[in-house]
Amino acid sequence: MSGSDAPSVENASITPMQGCRWLLSLVRGAIRFLSWLSLAWLLLAALAIHGVGHHNPTPAFLLFLPGWLWCAPALAMLAPALLFDFLRSGAPLFLATLCFLGPGLGYEFSFGTSSPQGAHTLKVMTYNRGQSQGTSLQPFKNRNQPDLLALQDSGGRAQAYLEADGYKEFSHGASSGEFLLLSKFPILNTQPIVFTHQPNKQGQIQRSELGARFEIDWAGTRVAVYNMHFPTHRGMLQSERNGGFLSGVLGIPGTPLAQKRHNREAYWEVTLRQIRQVSDLVGKETIPVILVGDMNNPPFGPFHRTLCEHLVDGHSEAGHGYGYTFPGQTNNPLALFRPWLRIDYALHSKGAWTTLRHEAEPGRTSQHRALFAEFGKAGR
């Protein structure tokens, strides 16, 4: 072979510019793949939150974590995707993340509606006073001047509240178990809302009080006020922190985790049966209904769908932001030291009312923050 036929070293070598382009193409491809993988995870997370929820132990546990953790993979990929692959992965991932963190987690953009002067509205406030840390409800109450004040963890205190200087605006009060209602209108009757558990292995039947139904005379209109407090999941959630919640994914039949998954599903199924009972009671009412209280469950999945079969969530009509009410005080850095759960509610029966205002107490170190809502008759 002659020297003229030998390949040129200069022509065969890769120039620095070509090397940079190849490397950039490789990086862009990897970012695109990971970004679309993150996008697929967001879609899966949305399905888990809004579709599956309490039906599976894994999403049931994750519902109680700060919401932004669900999209942590997307947030990690957002900056490189926007920087290196804006059109094909950066922009789609940005829009998907925005939708997930906003409407997907219950963020509302309404600021409510001011009630016309002289309008006939019903102002309601709900508050779980357990572990109030010695703080006062008075500033928030006095600013909003509710017609009804529904309290949980307040059994047997009706007379004491009516005689207290800070609650002189209320002329009527009634208690049932831990549930208390202070009212500017006559309270006609009170009855407990009791859930009957399935018999245990010994055949014993346990009953638990989920709430109380108060019937009031609101200027000639009878209104049913449901004051609720669902059982806390604190014990279950703490027991699952070491990975037990993964049984919902890993507990396939024939594996050691299958029984654990079955036990967890049975636990969460009780919550779904409880909310089903309450929803059925509301559905049988022949008078307008307002339901308030500490439901101890986030507003997602089958729990919230069942709750809203006959009711409208005031937050969806007139809320602003996420409406978080729990925990009022936290040292959790993952939640940015702020509340991260909306488990206190104010709802009304469909067709009877419209929500004019819906506001969570802005700041107090109590375990729960109070919730205020103003309802007006529909069509006004």
CSV table of C-alpha atoms in Angstrom, one decimal:
chain,number,residue,atom,x,y,z
A,1,MET,CA,0.0,0.0,0.0
A,2,SER,CA,1.4,3.3,-1.0
A,3,GLY,CA,1.7,6.1,1.5
A,4,SER,CA,-0.9,8.1,-0.5
A,5,ASP,CA,-3.5,5.4,0.2
A,6,ALA,CA,-3.1,5.4,4.0
A,7,PRO,CA,-6.0,7.0,5.9
A,8,SER,CA,-5.3,10.5,7.1
A,9,VAL,CA,-5.0,10.7,10.9
A,10,GLU,CA,-6.2,14.3,10.7
A,11,ASN,CA,-9.4,13.4,8.8
A,12,ALA,CA,-10.2,10.4,11.1
A,13,SER,CA,-9.9,12.2,14.4
A,14,ILE,CA,-12.9,13.9,16.1
A,15,THR,CA,-12.6,17.6,16.6
A,16,PRO,CA,-13.3,19.1,20.0
A,17,MET,CA,-16.4,20.7,18.6
A,18,GLN,CA,-17.7,17.4,17.4
A,19,GLY,CA,-17.0,15.8,20.7
A,20,CYS,CA,-18.9,18.5,22.6
A,21,ARG,CA,-21.9,18.0,20.3
A,22,TRP,CA,-21.8,14.3,20.8
A,23,LEU,CA,-21.6,14.7,24.6
A,24,LEU,CA,-24.4,17.3,24.6
A,25,SER,CA,-26.6,15.0,22.5
A,26,LEU,CA,-25.9,12.1,25.0
A,27,VAL,CA,-26.7,14.4,27.9
A,28,ARG,CA,-29.9,15.7,26.2
A,29,GLY,CA,-31.0,12.2,25.5
A,30,ALA,CA,-30.5,11.1,29.1
A,31,ILE,CA,-32.3,14.1,30.4
A,32,ARG,CA,-35.2,13.6,28.0
A,33,PHE,CA,-35.5,9.9,29.0
A,34,LEU,CA,-35.5,10.8,32.7
A,35,SER,CA,-37.8,13.7,32.2
A,36,TRP,CA,-40.4,11.6,30.5
A,37,LEU,CA,-40.0,9.0,33.2
A,38,SER,CA,-40.7,11.7,35.8
A,39,LEU,CA,-43.7,12.8,33.7
A,40,ALA,CA,-45.0,9.2,33.7
A,41,TRP,CA,-44.5,9.1,37.5
A,42,LEU,CA,-46.7,12.2,37.9
A,43,LEU,CA,-49.5,10.6,35.9
A,44,LEU,CA,-49.2,7.5,38.1
A,45,ALA,CA,-49.1,9.6,41.2
A,46,ALA,CA,-52.3,11.5,40.1
A,47,LEU,CA,-54.0,8.1,39.5
A,48,ALA,CA,-52.9,6.9,42.9
A,49,ILE,CA,-54.1,10.0,44.7
A,50,HIS,CA,-57.4,10.6,43.0
A,51,GLY,CA,-58.3,7.1,41.8
A,52,VAL,CA,-56.9,4.5,44.2
A,53,GLY,CA,-56.4,6.4,47.5
A,54,HIS,CA,-57.6,4.4,50.5
A,55,HIS,CA,-58.1,1.3,48.5
A,56,ASN,CA,-54.4,0.5,48.6
A,57,PRO,CA,-52.1,0.8,51.7
A,58,THR,CA,-49.3,2.5,49.8
A,59,PRO,CA,-51.1,5.6,48.4
A,60,ALA,CA,-53.3,5.6,51.6
A,61,PHE,CA,-50.1,6.2,53.6
A,62,LEU,CA,-48.5,8.6,51.1
A,63,LEU,CA,-51.7,10.8,51.1
A,64,PHE,CA,-50.6,12.1,54.5
A,65,LEU,CA,-47.1,13.2,53.4
A,66,PRO,CA,-46.4,16.8,52.3
A,67,GLY,CA,-47.9,16.9,48.8
A,68,TRP,CA,-44.8,18.2,47.0
A,69,LEU,CA,-42.9,14.9,47.8
A,70,TRP,CA,-45.1,13.2,45.3
A,71,CYS,CA,-43.5,15.2,42.5
A,72,ALA,CA,-39.9,15.2,43.9
A,73,PRO,CA,-38.6,13.3,40.8
A,74,ALA,CA,-40.1,15.8,38.5
A,75,LEU,CA,-38.8,18.7,40.5
A,76,ALA,CA,-35.3,17.2,40.4
A,77,MET,CA,-35.4,17.0,36.6
A,78,LEU,CA,-37.1,20.3,35.9
A,79,ALA,CA,-34.0,22.6,35.8
A,80,PRO,CA,-31.9,20.4,33.5
A,81,ALA,CA,-34.9,19.6,31.3
A,82,LEU,CA,-35.6,23.3,30.9
A,83,LEU,CA,-32.0,24.1,30.3
A,84,PHE,CA,-31.0,21.4,27.9
A,85,ASP,CA,-34.2,20.2,26.3
A,86,PHE,CA,-36.8,22.9,26.6
A,87,LEU,CA,-39.3,22.0,23.9
A,88,ARG,CA,-39.3,18.2,24.0
A,89,SER,CA,-39.2,17.6,27.7
A,90,GLY,CA,-38.7,20.8,29.7
A,91,ALA,CA,-41.9,22.5,28.8
A,92,PRO,CA,-44.1,19.4,29.1
A,93,LEU,CA,-42.6,18.5,32.5
A,94,PHE,CA,-43.0,22.1,33.7
A,95,LEU,CA,-46.7,22.2,32.8
A,96,ALA,CA,-47.4,18.8,34.3
A,97,THR,CA,-45.6,19.7,37.5
A,98,LEU,CA,-47.5,23.0,37.7
A,99,CYS,CA,-50.8,21.2,37.2
A,100,PHE,CA,-49.9,18.6,39.8
A,101,LEU,CA,-48.8,21.0,42.5
A,102,GLY,CA,-51.8,23.3,41.8
A,103,PRO,CA,-55.2,21.7,41.0
A,104,GLY,CA,-53.8,18.2,41.5
A,105,LEU,CA,-53.2,18.8,45.1
A,106,GLY,CA,-56.3,20.9,45.7
A,107,TYR,CA,-55.0,24.4,45.2
A,108,GLU,CA,-57.9,26.8,44.6
A,109,PHE,CA,-57.7,30.3,43.2
A,110,SER,CA,-61.0,31.8,44.4
A,111,PHE,CA,-61.0,34.6,47.0
A,112,GLY,CA,-64.6,34.1,47.9
A,113,THR,CA,-67.5,36.4,47.3
A,114,SER,CA,-68.6,39.3,49.6
A,115,SER,CA,-72.2,38.8,50.7
A,116,PRO,CA,-74.5,41.6,49.7
A,117,GLN,CA,-75.4,43.9,52.5
A,118,GLY,CA,-78.4,42.6,54.3
A,119,ALA,CA,-78.2,39.2,52.7
A,120,HIS,CA,-79.4,36.2,54.6
A,121,THR,CA,-76.3,34.0,55.1
A,122,LEU,CA,-75.2,31.4,57.6
A,123,LYS,CA,-71.7,31.8,59.0
A,124,VAL,CA,-70.2,28.6,60.4
A,125,MET,CA,-66.9,27.9,62.2
A,126,THR,CA,-65.4,24.5,63.1
A,127,TYR,CA,-62.5,23.8,65.4
A,128,ASN,CA,-61.0,20.7,67.0
A,129,ARG,CA,-59.9,22.2,70.4
A,130,GLY,CA,-57.8,19.2,71.4
A,131,GLN,CA,-54.2,20.1,72.1
A,132,SER,CA,-54.9,23.8,71.6
A,133,GLN,CA,-51.5,24.6,73.4
A,134,GLY,CA,-53.2,27.2,75.5
A,135,THR,CA,-53.9,29.4,72.5
A,136,SER,CA,-57.1,31.4,71.9
A,137,LEU,CA,-59.7,31.0,69.2
A,138,GLN,CA,-61.1,34.5,70.0
A,139,PRO,CA,-59.2,36.6,67.4
A,140,PHE,CA,-60.3,34.5,64.5
A,141,LYS,CA,-63.8,34.1,65.9
A,142,ASN,CA,-64.3,37.8,66.6
A,143,ARG,CA,-63.1,38.7,63.1
A,144,ASN,CA,-65.6,36.4,61.4
A,145,GLN,CA,-68.5,36.5,63.9
A,146,PRO,CA,-69.9,33.1,63.1
A,147,ASP,CA,-73.6,32.2,63.7
A,148,LEU,CA,-72.6,28.6,64.5
A,149,LEU,CA,-69.5,27.3,66.3
A,150,ALA,CA,-69.0,23.6,66.0
A,151,LEU,CA,-66.3,22.2,68.4
A,152,GLN,CA,-64.8,18.8,68.6
A,153,ASP,CA,-63.1,17.3,71.7
A,154,SER,CA,-65.4,19.5,73.8
A,155,GLY,CA,-67.8,17.1,75.5
A,156,GLY,CA,-69.9,18.5,78.3
A,157,ARG,CA,-68.8,22.1,78.0
A,158,ALA,CA,-71.9,23.6,76.5
A,159,GLN,CA,-73.0,25.5,79.6
A,160,ALA,CA,-69.5,26.6,80.4
A,161,TYR,CA,-69.1,28.2,77.0
A,162,LEU,CA,-72.5,29.9,77.1
A,163,GLU,CA,-71.6,31.5,80.4
A,164,ALA,CA,-68.1,32.5,79.3
A,165,ASP,CA,-67.5,36.2,78.5
A,166,GLY,CA,-65.9,35.4,75.1
A,167,TYR,CA,-69.0,33.6,73.8
A,168,LYS,CA,-71.9,35.8,74.9
A,169,GLU,CA,-73.0,36.2,71.3
A,170,PHE,CA,-74.3,32.6,71.4
A,171,SER,CA,-77.7,32.1,73.1
A,172,HIS,CA,-78.0,28.3,72.5
A,173,GLY,CA,-75.7,25.4,73.0
A,174,ALA,CA,-75.9,21.6,73.0
A,175,SER,CA,-73.5,18.6,73.4
A,176,SER,CA,-73.4,15.0,72.3
A,177,GLY,CA,-70.4,13.1,73.4
A,178,GLU,CA,-67.3,15.1,72.5
A,179,PHE,CA,-69.3,17.2,70.1
A,180,LEU,CA,-70.5,20.7,70.9
A,181,LEU,CA,-72.5,23.3,68.9
A,182,LEU,CA,-72.9,26.9,70.0
A,183,SER,CA,-75.6,28.7,68.0
A,184,LYS,CA,-77.3,32.1,67.7
A,185,PHE,CA,-80.4,30.1,66.6
A,186,PRO,CA,-82.5,27.6,68.5
A,187,ILE,CA,-81.3,24.0,68.6
A,188,LEU,CA,-84.3,21.8,68.1
A,189,ASN,CA,-82.8,18.4,68.7
A,190,THR,CA,-79.5,16.5,68.9
A,191,GLN,CA,-78.6,12.9,68.1
A,192,PRO,CA,-75.3,11.0,67.9
A,193,ILE,CA,-73.9,9.5,64.7
A,194,VAL,CA,-72.7,6.0,65.7
A,195,PHE,CA,-70.7,3.6,63.5
A,196,THR,CA,-71.0,-0.1,64.3
A,197,HIS,CA,-67.8,-2.1,63.6
A,198,GLN,CA,-67.9,-5.7,62.4
A,199,PRO,CA,-67.8,-8.3,65.2
A,200,ASN,CA,-64.2,-9.3,66.2
A,201,LYS,CA,-63.0,-12.9,66.6
A,202,GLN,CA,-64.7,-13.1,70.0
A,203,GLY,CA,-68.0,-12.0,68.5
A,204,GLN,CA,-67.8,-8.6,70.3
A,205,ILE,CA,-69.2,-5.6,68.5
A,206,GLN,CA,-67.6,-2.2,69.0
A,207,ARG,CA,-69.3,1.1,68.4
A,208,SER,CA,-67.7,4.5,67.9
A,209,GLU,CA,-69.3,7.9,67.7
A,210,LEU,CA,-68.3,9.7,64.5
A,211,GLY,CA,-70.2,12.8,65.1
A,212,ALA,CA,-73.5,14.4,66.1
A,213,ARG,CA,-76.4,15.7,64.2
A,214,PHE,CA,-77.9,19.0,65.5
A,215,GLU,CA,-81.1,20.4,64.0
A,216,ILE,CA,-81.5,24.2,64.2
A,217,ASP,CA,-84.2,26.7,63.4
A,218,TRP,CA,-82.5,29.2,61.1
A,219,ALA,CA,-85.1,32.0,60.9
A,220,GLY,CA,-87.9,29.5,60.1
A,221,THR,CA,-85.8,27.1,58.1
A,222,ARG,CA,-84.8,23.8,59.6
A,223,VAL,CA,-81.2,23.0,59.0
A,224,ALA,CA,-79.3,19.8,59.9
A,225,VAL,CA,-75.8,20.5,61.1
A,226,TYR,CA,-73.4,17.5,61.2
A,227,ASN,CA,-70.5,18.0,63.5
A,228,MET,CA,-67.9,15.3,62.8
A,229,HIS,CA,-64.7,13.9,64.1
A,230,PHE,CA,-63.4,10.8,62.4
A,231,PRO,CA,-60.8,8.5,64.1
A,232,THR,CA,-57.2,9.5,63.8
A,233,HIS,CA,-54.8,7.4,61.8
A,234,ARG,CA,-51.8,8.5,63.8
A,235,GLY,CA,-51.0,5.0,65.2
A,236,MET,CA,-51.2,3.3,61.8
A,237,LEU,CA,-49.2,6.0,60.1
A,238,GLN,CA,-46.4,5.8,62.7
A,239,SER,CA,-46.3,2.0,62.5
A,240,GLU,CA,-45.8,2.3,58.7
A,241,ARG,CA,-42.9,4.7,58.6
A,242,ASN,CA,-40.3,2.0,58.4
A,243,GLY,CA,-41.6,0.8,55.1
A,244,GLY,CA,-44.7,-1.3,56.0
A,245,PHE,CA,-46.8,0.8,53.7
A,246,LEU,CA,-45.0,-0.7,50.7
A,247,SER,CA,-47.0,-3.9,51.3
A,248,GLY,CA,-49.6,-2.3,49.0
A,249,VAL,CA,-47.2,-2.7,46.1
A,250,LEU,CA,-45.0,-5.6,47.2
A,251,GLY,CA,-47.6,-7.7,49.0
A,252,ILE,CA,-48.6,-9.9,46.0
A,253,PRO,CA,-50.3,-13.2,46.7
A,254,GLY,CA,-48.0,-15.9,47.9
A,255,THR,CA,-45.5,-13.6,49.4
A,256,PRO,CA,-44.9,-12.9,53.2
A,257,LEU,CA,-46.2,-9.4,52.7
A,258,ALA,CA,-49.5,-10.6,51.3
A,259,GLN,CA,-51.1,-10.9,54.8
A,260,LYS,CA,-49.7,-7.6,55.8
A,261,ARG,CA,-51.3,-6.0,52.8
A,262,HIS,CA,-54.6,-7.7,53.6
A,263,ASN,CA,-54.5,-6.4,57.2
A,264,ARG,CA,-53.8,-2.8,56.0
A,265,GLU,CA,-56.5,-3.0,53.4
A,266,ALA,CA,-59.0,-4.1,56.1
A,267,TYR,CA,-57.9,-1.1,58.2
A,268,TRP,CA,-58.5,1.5,55.5
A,269,GLU,CA,-61.7,-0.2,54.4
A,270,VAL,CA,-63.2,0.7,57.8
A,271,THR,CA,-62.6,4.4,57.0
A,272,LEU,CA,-64.4,4.0,53.7
A,273,ARG,CA,-67.3,2.2,55.3
A,274,GLN,CA,-67.6,5.0,57.9
A,275,ILE,CA,-67.7,7.7,55.3
A,276,ARG,CA,-70.2,5.7,53.3
A,277,GLN,CA,-72.5,5.6,56.3
A,278,VAL,CA,-72.3,9.3,56.8
A,279,SER,CA,-72.9,10.0,53.1
A,280,ASP,CA,-75.9,7.7,53.1
A,281,LEU,CA,-77.3,9.6,56.2
A,282,VAL,CA,-76.9,12.9,54.4
A,283,GLY,CA,-78.5,11.5,51.3
A,284,LYS,CA,-81.7,10.6,53.3
A,285,GLU,CA,-82.1,14.2,54.7
A,286,THR,CA,-85.1,16.1,53.6
A,287,ILE,CA,-83.8,19.5,54.9
A,288,PRO,CA,-80.7,21.5,54.0
A,289,VAL,CA,-77.5,20.1,55.5
A,290,ILE,CA,-74.2,21.6,56.6
A,291,LEU,CA,-71.4,19.2,57.5
A,292,VAL,CA,-68.3,20.5,59.4
A,293,GLY,CA,-65.5,19.0,61.5
A,294,ASP,CA,-62.3,17.2,61.7
A,295,MET,CA,-62.5,14.3,59.2
A,296,ASN,CA,-58.9,13.2,59.7
A,297,ASN,CA,-58.5,12.3,56.0
A,298,PRO,CA,-57.2,14.4,53.1
A,299,PRO,CA,-59.6,15.4,50.3
A,300,PHE,CA,-58.6,12.8,47.8
A,301,GLY,CA,-59.6,9.5,46.3
A,302,PRO,CA,-62.7,7.4,47.2
A,303,PHE,CA,-63.0,9.0,50.6
A,304,HIS,CA,-63.6,12.5,49.2
A,305,ARG,CA,-65.7,11.3,46.3
A,306,THR,CA,-68.0,9.5,48.8
A,307,LEU,CA,-68.1,12.5,51.1
A,308,CYS,CA,-69.1,14.7,48.2
A,309,GLU,CA,-71.9,12.5,46.7
A,310,HIS,CA,-74.5,14.7,48.3
A,311,LEU,CA,-72.4,17.6,49.5
A,312,VAL,CA,-70.3,20.4,48.0
A,313,ASP,CA,-66.9,21.0,49.5
A,314,GLY,CA,-66.7,24.7,50.5
A,315,HIS,CA,-63.0,24.9,49.6
A,316,SER,CA,-63.7,24.0,46.0
A,317,GLU,CA,-66.3,26.8,45.7
A,318,ALA,CA,-64.7,29.7,47.6
A,319,GLY,CA,-61.3,28.5,49.0
A,320,HIS,CA,-58.0,30.1,48.2
A,321,GLY,CA,-54.7,28.2,48.3
A,322,TYR,CA,-54.5,24.7,49.8
A,323,GLY,CA,-56.6,25.4,52.8
A,324,TYR,CA,-54.3,23.4,55.1
A,325,THR,CA,-55.4,23.2,58.8
A,326,PHE,CA,-53.1,20.6,60.3
A,327,PRO,CA,-50.7,20.5,62.0
A,328,GLY,CA,-50.9,24.1,63.3
A,329,GLN,CA,-47.4,23.8,64.6
A,330,THR,CA,-44.7,21.5,63.2
A,331,ASN,CA,-41.0,21.1,63.1
A,332,ASN,CA,-41.1,19.1,59.9
A,333,PRO,CA,-38.6,20.6,57.4
A,334,LEU,CA,-40.1,18.7,54.6
A,335,ALA,CA,-43.3,20.7,55.1
A,336,LEU,CA,-41.3,24.0,55.4
A,337,PHE,CA,-42.4,24.1,59.0
A,338,ARG,CA,-46.0,24.8,58.0
A,339,PRO,CA,-49.3,22.9,57.9
A,340,TRP,CA,-49.5,20.4,55.1
A,341,LEU,CA,-52.9,18.6,55.4
A,342,ARG,CA,-56.5,19.7,54.8
A,343,ILE,CA,-58.4,17.4,57.1
A,344,ASP,CA,-61.0,19.9,58.6
A,345,TYR,CA,-64.0,20.6,56.3
A,346,ALA,CA,-67.0,22.7,55.8
A,347,LEU,CA,-69.5,21.3,53.3
A,348,HIS,CA,-73.1,22.0,52.3
A,349,SER,CA,-75.9,20.0,50.6
A,350,LYS,CA,-76.1,20.3,46.9
A,351,GLY,CA,-78.7,22.7,45.5
A,352,ALA,CA,-79.5,24.3,48.8
A,353,TRP,CA,-76.5,26.6,49.4
A,354,THR,CA,-73.5,28.3,47.8
A,355,THR,CA,-70.3,29.0,49.5
A,356,LEU,CA,-69.5,32.7,49.7
A,357,ARG,CA,-66.4,32.5,51.9
A,358,HIS,CA,-64.1,29.7,53.0
A,359,GLU,CA,-61.0,30.5,55.1
A,360,ALA,CA,-58.6,28.5,57.2
A,361,GLU,CA,-57.2,30.3,60.2
A,362,PRO,CA,-54.0,31.9,59.0
A,363,GLY,CA,-51.7,31.1,61.9
A,364,ARG,CA,-51.8,29.7,65.4
A,365,THR,CA,-49.8,27.1,67.3
A,366,SER,CA,-52.8,24.9,68.1
A,367,GLN,CA,-52.7,21.3,66.8
A,368,HIS,CA,-55.6,22.2,64.5
A,369,ARG,CA,-56.4,25.5,62.9
A,370,ALA,CA,-60.0,26.7,62.9
A,371,LEU,CA,-62.0,26.8,59.7
A,372,PHE,CA,-64.6,29.4,58.7
A,373,ALA,CA,-67.3,29.3,56.0
A,374,GLU,CA,-70.2,31.5,55.0
A,375,PHE,CA,-73.1,29.9,53.1
A,376,GLY,CA,-75.8,31.7,51.2
A,377,LYS,CA,-79.0,30.2,49.8
A,378,ALA,CA,-78.5,29.0,46.3
A,379,GLY,CA,-79.8,31.3,43.6
A,380,ARG,CA,-79.3,34.5,45.6
